[in-house]
Tab-separated table of C-alpha atoms in Angstrom:
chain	number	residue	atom	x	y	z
A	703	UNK	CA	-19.727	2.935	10.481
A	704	UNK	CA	-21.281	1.288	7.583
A	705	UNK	CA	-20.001	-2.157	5.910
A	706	UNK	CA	-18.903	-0.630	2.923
A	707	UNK	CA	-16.924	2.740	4.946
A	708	UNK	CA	-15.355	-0.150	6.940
A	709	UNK	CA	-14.279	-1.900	3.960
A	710	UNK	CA	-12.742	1.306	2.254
A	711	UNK	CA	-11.021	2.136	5.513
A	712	UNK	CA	-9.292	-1.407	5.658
A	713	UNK	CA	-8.363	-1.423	1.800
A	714	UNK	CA	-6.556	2.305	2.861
A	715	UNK	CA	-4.838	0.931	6.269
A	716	UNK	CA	-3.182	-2.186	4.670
A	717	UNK	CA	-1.140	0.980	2.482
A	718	UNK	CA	-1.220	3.360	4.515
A	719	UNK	CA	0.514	3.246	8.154
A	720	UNK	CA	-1.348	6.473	9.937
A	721	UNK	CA	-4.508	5.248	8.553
A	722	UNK	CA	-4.039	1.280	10.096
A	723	UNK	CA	-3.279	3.535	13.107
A	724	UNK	CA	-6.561	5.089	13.567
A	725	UNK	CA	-8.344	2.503	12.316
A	726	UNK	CA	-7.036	-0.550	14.686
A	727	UNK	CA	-5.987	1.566	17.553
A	728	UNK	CA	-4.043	-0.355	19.968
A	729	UNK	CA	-3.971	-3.369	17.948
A	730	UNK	CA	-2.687	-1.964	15.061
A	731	UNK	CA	0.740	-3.134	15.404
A	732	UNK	CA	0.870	-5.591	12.865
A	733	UNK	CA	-1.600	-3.863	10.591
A	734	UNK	CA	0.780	-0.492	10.397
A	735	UNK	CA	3.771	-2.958	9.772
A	736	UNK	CA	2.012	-4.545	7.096
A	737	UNK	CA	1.026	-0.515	5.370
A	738	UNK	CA	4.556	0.429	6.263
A	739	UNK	CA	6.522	-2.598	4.045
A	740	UNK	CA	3.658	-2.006	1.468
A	741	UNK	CA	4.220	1.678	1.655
A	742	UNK	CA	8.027	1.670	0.991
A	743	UNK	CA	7.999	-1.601	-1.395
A	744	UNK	CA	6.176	1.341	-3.604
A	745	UNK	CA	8.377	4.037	-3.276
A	746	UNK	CA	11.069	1.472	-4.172
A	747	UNK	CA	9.329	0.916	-7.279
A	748	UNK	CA	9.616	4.402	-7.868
A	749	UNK	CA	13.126	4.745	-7.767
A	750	UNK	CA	13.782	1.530	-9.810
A	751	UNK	CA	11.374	2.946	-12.541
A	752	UNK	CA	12.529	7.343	-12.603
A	753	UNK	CA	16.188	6.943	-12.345
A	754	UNK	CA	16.608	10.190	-14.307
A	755	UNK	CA	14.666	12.235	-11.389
A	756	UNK	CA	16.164	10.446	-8.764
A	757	UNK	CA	20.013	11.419	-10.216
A	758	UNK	CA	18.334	15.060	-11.105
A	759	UNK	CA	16.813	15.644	-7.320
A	760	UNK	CA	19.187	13.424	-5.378
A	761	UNK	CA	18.270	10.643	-3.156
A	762	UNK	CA	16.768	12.012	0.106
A	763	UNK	CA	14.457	14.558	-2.067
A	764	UNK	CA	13.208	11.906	-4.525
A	765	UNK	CA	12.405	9.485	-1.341
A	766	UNK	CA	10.400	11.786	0.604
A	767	UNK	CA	8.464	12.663	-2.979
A	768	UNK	CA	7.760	8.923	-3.593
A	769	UNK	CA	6.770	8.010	-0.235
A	770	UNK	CA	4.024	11.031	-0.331
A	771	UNK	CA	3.323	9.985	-3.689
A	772	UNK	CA	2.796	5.921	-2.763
A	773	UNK	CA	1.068	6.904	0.196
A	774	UNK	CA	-1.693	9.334	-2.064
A	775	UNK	CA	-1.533	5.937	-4.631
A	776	UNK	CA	-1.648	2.390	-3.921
A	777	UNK	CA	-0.933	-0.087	-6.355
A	778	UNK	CA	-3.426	-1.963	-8.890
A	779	UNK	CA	-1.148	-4.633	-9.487
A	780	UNK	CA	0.620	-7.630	-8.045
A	781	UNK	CA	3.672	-6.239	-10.395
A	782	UNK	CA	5.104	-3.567	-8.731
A	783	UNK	CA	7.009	-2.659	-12.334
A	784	UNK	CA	3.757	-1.690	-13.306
A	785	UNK	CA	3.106	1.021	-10.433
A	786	UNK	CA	4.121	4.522	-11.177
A	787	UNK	CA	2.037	5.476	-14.166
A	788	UNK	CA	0.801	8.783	-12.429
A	789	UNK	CA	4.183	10.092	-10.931
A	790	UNK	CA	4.754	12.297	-13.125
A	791	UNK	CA	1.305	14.487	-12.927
A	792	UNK	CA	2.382	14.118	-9.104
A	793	UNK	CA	5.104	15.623	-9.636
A	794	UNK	CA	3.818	18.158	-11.252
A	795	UNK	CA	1.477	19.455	-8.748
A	796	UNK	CA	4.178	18.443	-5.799
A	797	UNK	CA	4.521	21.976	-3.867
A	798	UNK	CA	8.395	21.058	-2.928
A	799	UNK	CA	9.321	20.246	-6.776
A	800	UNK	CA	7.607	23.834	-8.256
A	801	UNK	CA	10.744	25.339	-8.195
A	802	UNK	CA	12.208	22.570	-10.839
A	803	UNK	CA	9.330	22.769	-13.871
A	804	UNK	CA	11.157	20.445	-16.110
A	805	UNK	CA	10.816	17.599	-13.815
A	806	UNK	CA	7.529	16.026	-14.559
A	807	UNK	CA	8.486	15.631	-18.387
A	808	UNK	CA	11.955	14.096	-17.177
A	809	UNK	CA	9.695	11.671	-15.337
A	810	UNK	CA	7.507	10.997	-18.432
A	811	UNK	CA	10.489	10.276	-20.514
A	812	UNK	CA	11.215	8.032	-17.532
A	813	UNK	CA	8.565	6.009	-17.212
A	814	UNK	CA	8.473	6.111	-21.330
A	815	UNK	CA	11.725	4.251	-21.028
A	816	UNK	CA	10.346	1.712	-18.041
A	817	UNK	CA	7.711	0.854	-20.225
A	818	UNK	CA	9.881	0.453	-23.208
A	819	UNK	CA	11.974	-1.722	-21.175
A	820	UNK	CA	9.407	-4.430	-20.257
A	821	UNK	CA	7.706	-4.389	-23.440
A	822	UNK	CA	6.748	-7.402	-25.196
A	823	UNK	CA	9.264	-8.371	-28.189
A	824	UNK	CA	8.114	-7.892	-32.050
A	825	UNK	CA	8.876	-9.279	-34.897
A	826	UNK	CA	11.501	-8.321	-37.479
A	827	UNK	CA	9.873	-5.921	-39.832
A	828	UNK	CA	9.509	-7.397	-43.463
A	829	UNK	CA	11.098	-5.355	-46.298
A	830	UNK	CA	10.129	-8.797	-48.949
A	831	UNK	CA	6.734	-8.395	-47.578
A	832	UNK	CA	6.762	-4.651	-48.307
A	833	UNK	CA	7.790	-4.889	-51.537
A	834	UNK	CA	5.038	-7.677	-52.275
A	835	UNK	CA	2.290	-4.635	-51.681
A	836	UNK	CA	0.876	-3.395	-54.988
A	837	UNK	CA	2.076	0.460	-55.517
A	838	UNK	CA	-1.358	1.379	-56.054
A	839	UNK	CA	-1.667	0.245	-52.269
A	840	UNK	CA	1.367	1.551	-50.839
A	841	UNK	CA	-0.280	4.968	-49.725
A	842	UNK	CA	-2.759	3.499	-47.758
A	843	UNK	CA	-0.350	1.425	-45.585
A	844	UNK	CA	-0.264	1.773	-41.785
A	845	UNK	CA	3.282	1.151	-40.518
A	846	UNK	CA	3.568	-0.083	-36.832
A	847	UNK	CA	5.474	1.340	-34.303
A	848	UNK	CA	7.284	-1.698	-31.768
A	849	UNK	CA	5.287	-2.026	-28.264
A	850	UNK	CA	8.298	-0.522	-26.750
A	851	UNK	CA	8.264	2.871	-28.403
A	852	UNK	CA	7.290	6.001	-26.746
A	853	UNK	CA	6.974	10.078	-28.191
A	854	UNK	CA	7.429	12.700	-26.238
A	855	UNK	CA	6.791	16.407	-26.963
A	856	UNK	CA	8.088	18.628	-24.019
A	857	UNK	CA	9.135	22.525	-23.599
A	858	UNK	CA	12.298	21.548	-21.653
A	859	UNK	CA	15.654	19.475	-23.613
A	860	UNK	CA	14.441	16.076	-21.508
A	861	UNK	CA	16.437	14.045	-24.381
A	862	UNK	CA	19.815	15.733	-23.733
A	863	UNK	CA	19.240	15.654	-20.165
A	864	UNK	CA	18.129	11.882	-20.089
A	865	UNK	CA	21.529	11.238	-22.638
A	866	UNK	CA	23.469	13.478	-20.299
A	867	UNK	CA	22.890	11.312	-17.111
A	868	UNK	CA	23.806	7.906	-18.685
A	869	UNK	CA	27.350	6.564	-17.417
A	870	UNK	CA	28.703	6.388	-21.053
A	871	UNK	CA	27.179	9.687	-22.345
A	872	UNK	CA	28.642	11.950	-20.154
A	873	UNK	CA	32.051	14.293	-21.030
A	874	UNK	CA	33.362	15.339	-17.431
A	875	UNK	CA	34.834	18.222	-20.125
A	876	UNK	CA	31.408	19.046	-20.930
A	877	UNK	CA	29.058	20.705	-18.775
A	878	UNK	CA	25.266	19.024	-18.731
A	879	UNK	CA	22.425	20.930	-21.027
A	880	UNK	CA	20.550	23.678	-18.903
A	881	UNK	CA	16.983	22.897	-18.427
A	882	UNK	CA	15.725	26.167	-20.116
A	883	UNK	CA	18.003	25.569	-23.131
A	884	UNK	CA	14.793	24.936	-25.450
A	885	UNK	CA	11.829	21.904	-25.692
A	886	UNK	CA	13.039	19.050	-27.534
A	887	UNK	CA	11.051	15.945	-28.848
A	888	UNK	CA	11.832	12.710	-27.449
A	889	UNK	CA	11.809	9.051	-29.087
A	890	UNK	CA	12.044	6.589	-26.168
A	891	UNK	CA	12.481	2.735	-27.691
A	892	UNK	CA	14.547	-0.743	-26.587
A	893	UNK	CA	17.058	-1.570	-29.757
A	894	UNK	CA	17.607	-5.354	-30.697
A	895	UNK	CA	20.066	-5.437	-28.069
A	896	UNK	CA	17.522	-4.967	-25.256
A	897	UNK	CA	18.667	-1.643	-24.156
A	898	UNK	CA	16.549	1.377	-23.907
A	899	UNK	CA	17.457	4.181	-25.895
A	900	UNK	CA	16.542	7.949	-26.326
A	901	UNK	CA	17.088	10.275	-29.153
A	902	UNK	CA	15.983	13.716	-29.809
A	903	UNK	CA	13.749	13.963	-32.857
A	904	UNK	CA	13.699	16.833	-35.645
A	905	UNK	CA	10.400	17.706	-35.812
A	906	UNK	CA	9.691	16.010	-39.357
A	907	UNK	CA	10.705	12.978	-38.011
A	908	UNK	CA	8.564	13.218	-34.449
A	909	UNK	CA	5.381	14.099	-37.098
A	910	UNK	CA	5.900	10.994	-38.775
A	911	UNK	CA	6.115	8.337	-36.074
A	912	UNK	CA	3.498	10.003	-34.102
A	913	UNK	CA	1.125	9.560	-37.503
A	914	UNK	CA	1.819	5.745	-36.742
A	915	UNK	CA	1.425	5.984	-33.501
A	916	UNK	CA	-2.103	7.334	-34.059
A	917	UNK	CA	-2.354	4.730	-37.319
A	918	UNK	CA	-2.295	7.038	-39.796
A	919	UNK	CA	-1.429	5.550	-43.254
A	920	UNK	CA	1.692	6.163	-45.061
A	921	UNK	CA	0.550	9.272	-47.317
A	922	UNK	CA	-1.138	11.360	-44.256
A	923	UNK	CA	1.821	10.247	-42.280
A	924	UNK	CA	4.469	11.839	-44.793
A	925	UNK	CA	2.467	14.658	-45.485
A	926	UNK	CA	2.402	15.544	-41.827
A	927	UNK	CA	6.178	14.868	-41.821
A	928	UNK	CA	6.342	17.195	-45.513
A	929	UNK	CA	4.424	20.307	-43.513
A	930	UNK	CA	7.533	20.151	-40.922
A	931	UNK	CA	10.413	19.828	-43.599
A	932	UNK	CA	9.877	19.857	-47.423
A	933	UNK	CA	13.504	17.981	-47.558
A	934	UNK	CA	12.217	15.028	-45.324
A	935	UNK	CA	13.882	11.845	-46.259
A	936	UNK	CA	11.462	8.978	-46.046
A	937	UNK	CA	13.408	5.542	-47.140
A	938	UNK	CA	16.622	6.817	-45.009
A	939	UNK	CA	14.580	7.726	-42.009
A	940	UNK	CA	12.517	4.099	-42.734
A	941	UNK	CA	15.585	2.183	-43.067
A	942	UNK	CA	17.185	3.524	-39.660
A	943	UNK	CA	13.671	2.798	-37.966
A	944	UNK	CA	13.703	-0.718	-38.978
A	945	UNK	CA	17.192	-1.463	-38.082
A	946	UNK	CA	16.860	0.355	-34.644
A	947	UNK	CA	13.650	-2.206	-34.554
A	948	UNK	CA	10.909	1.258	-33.511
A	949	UNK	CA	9.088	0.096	-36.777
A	950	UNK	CA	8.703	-3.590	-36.815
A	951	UNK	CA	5.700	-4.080	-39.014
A	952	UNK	CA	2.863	-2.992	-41.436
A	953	UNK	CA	-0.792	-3.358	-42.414
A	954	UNK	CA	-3.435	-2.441	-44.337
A	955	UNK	CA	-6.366	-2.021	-42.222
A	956	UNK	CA	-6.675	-0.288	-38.889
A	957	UNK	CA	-3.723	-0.415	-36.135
A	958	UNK	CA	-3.699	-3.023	-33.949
């Protein structure tokens, strides 16, 4: 066995009990305890970060699907809330989870929300400053969406699901949205209070953001949002974005 096969082997064994196993043989005692903790300190991750699919699939289901995921995927980081980025195209391709398409994008909006969570904070956006910009400027403007604000564009209603499995949301008189209802689009952001929030978009409104997303400036961005609804309005839809802090500033040159 070459150095460098030996060293790959050894990076896989310290996550990966079957492989410290093989690799150490009879000493591999401590070695397989090591993989084992580092195995399910991952799939513990998991469940912190996709509460949604865990509540959708139930516990024993989600924790055999993380532990096959964290032992396919070891972690890049000493910060286990950043492990999990590729769950959701596991998911996806996860032979025990075909029969339950809508998944994946339920994880997406998931880890849309983890992300928004741990975000860095932003500055209040600046309606004095935006009223200082000359008008013959105005059009060119590139408004920015907060670090903790995520789009997402699915064939399955992931927003009314995600609303339908919060503790407050739910109406025991109601029954929860079917997941072959209809796609929705998804906002995923953390309001001034530090709580993550979802809403479902209207599609004038999910053209729009995702124009500043991409750092589109003001006049492509409401012409996109124009295409998708002639009756778009854009100072209530910018005032609501600023208060709910998903815009939080503006520029003139290229996003940041």
């Amino acid at each position: 066995m070459s150095l460098d096969d030996l060293q790959r082997r050894f990076a896989r064994a310290m996550h990966d009990p079957e492989e410290a196993s093989r690799l150490f043989g009879e000493h591999a005692r401590g070695a397989s305890a090591y993989a084992n903790n580092a195995l399910f300190n991952r799939a513990d991750a998991l469940a912190e970060a996709y509460p949604i699919v865990r509540q959708l699939v139930g516990d024993e289901f989600f924790g055999g699907m993380a532990r096959a995921h964290a032992k396919l995927t070891p972690s890049h980081s000493g910060d286990l809330n950043r492990y999990g980025a590729a769950f959701a195209d596991f998911i996806a391709q996860f032979p025990p989870a075909q029969e339950l398409p809508y998944l994946a994008d339920c994880a997406r909006l998931d880890w849309l929300c983890h992300l928004a969570y741990y975000a860095e904070d932003e500055n209040n956006f600046s309606f004095e400053a935006l009223a200082a910009v000359p008008p013959e400027q105005q059009a060119g403007l590139c408004l920015q969406l907060a670090r903790a604000v995520g789009l997402l564009r699915s064939r399955w209603p992931v927003a009314s699901l995600w609303r339908a499995h919060q503790p407050l949301e739910h109406d025991a008189a109601n029954a929860f949205p079917s997941p072959d209802q209809g796609g929705e689009l998804a906002l995923a952001w953390r309001d001034g209070r530090n709580r993550v929030q979802v809403r479902r978009l209207l599609p004038a409104e999910f053209a729009f953001l995702d124009a500043c997303r991409l750092g589109l400036p003001l006049a492509e961005a409401l012409e996109r949002a124009l295409d998708e609804d002639l009756e778009f309005d854009f100072g209530v839809s910018l005032q609501r974005w600023v208060n709910d802090q998903v815009i939080v500033d503006f520029n003139l040159d290229a996003p940041r």
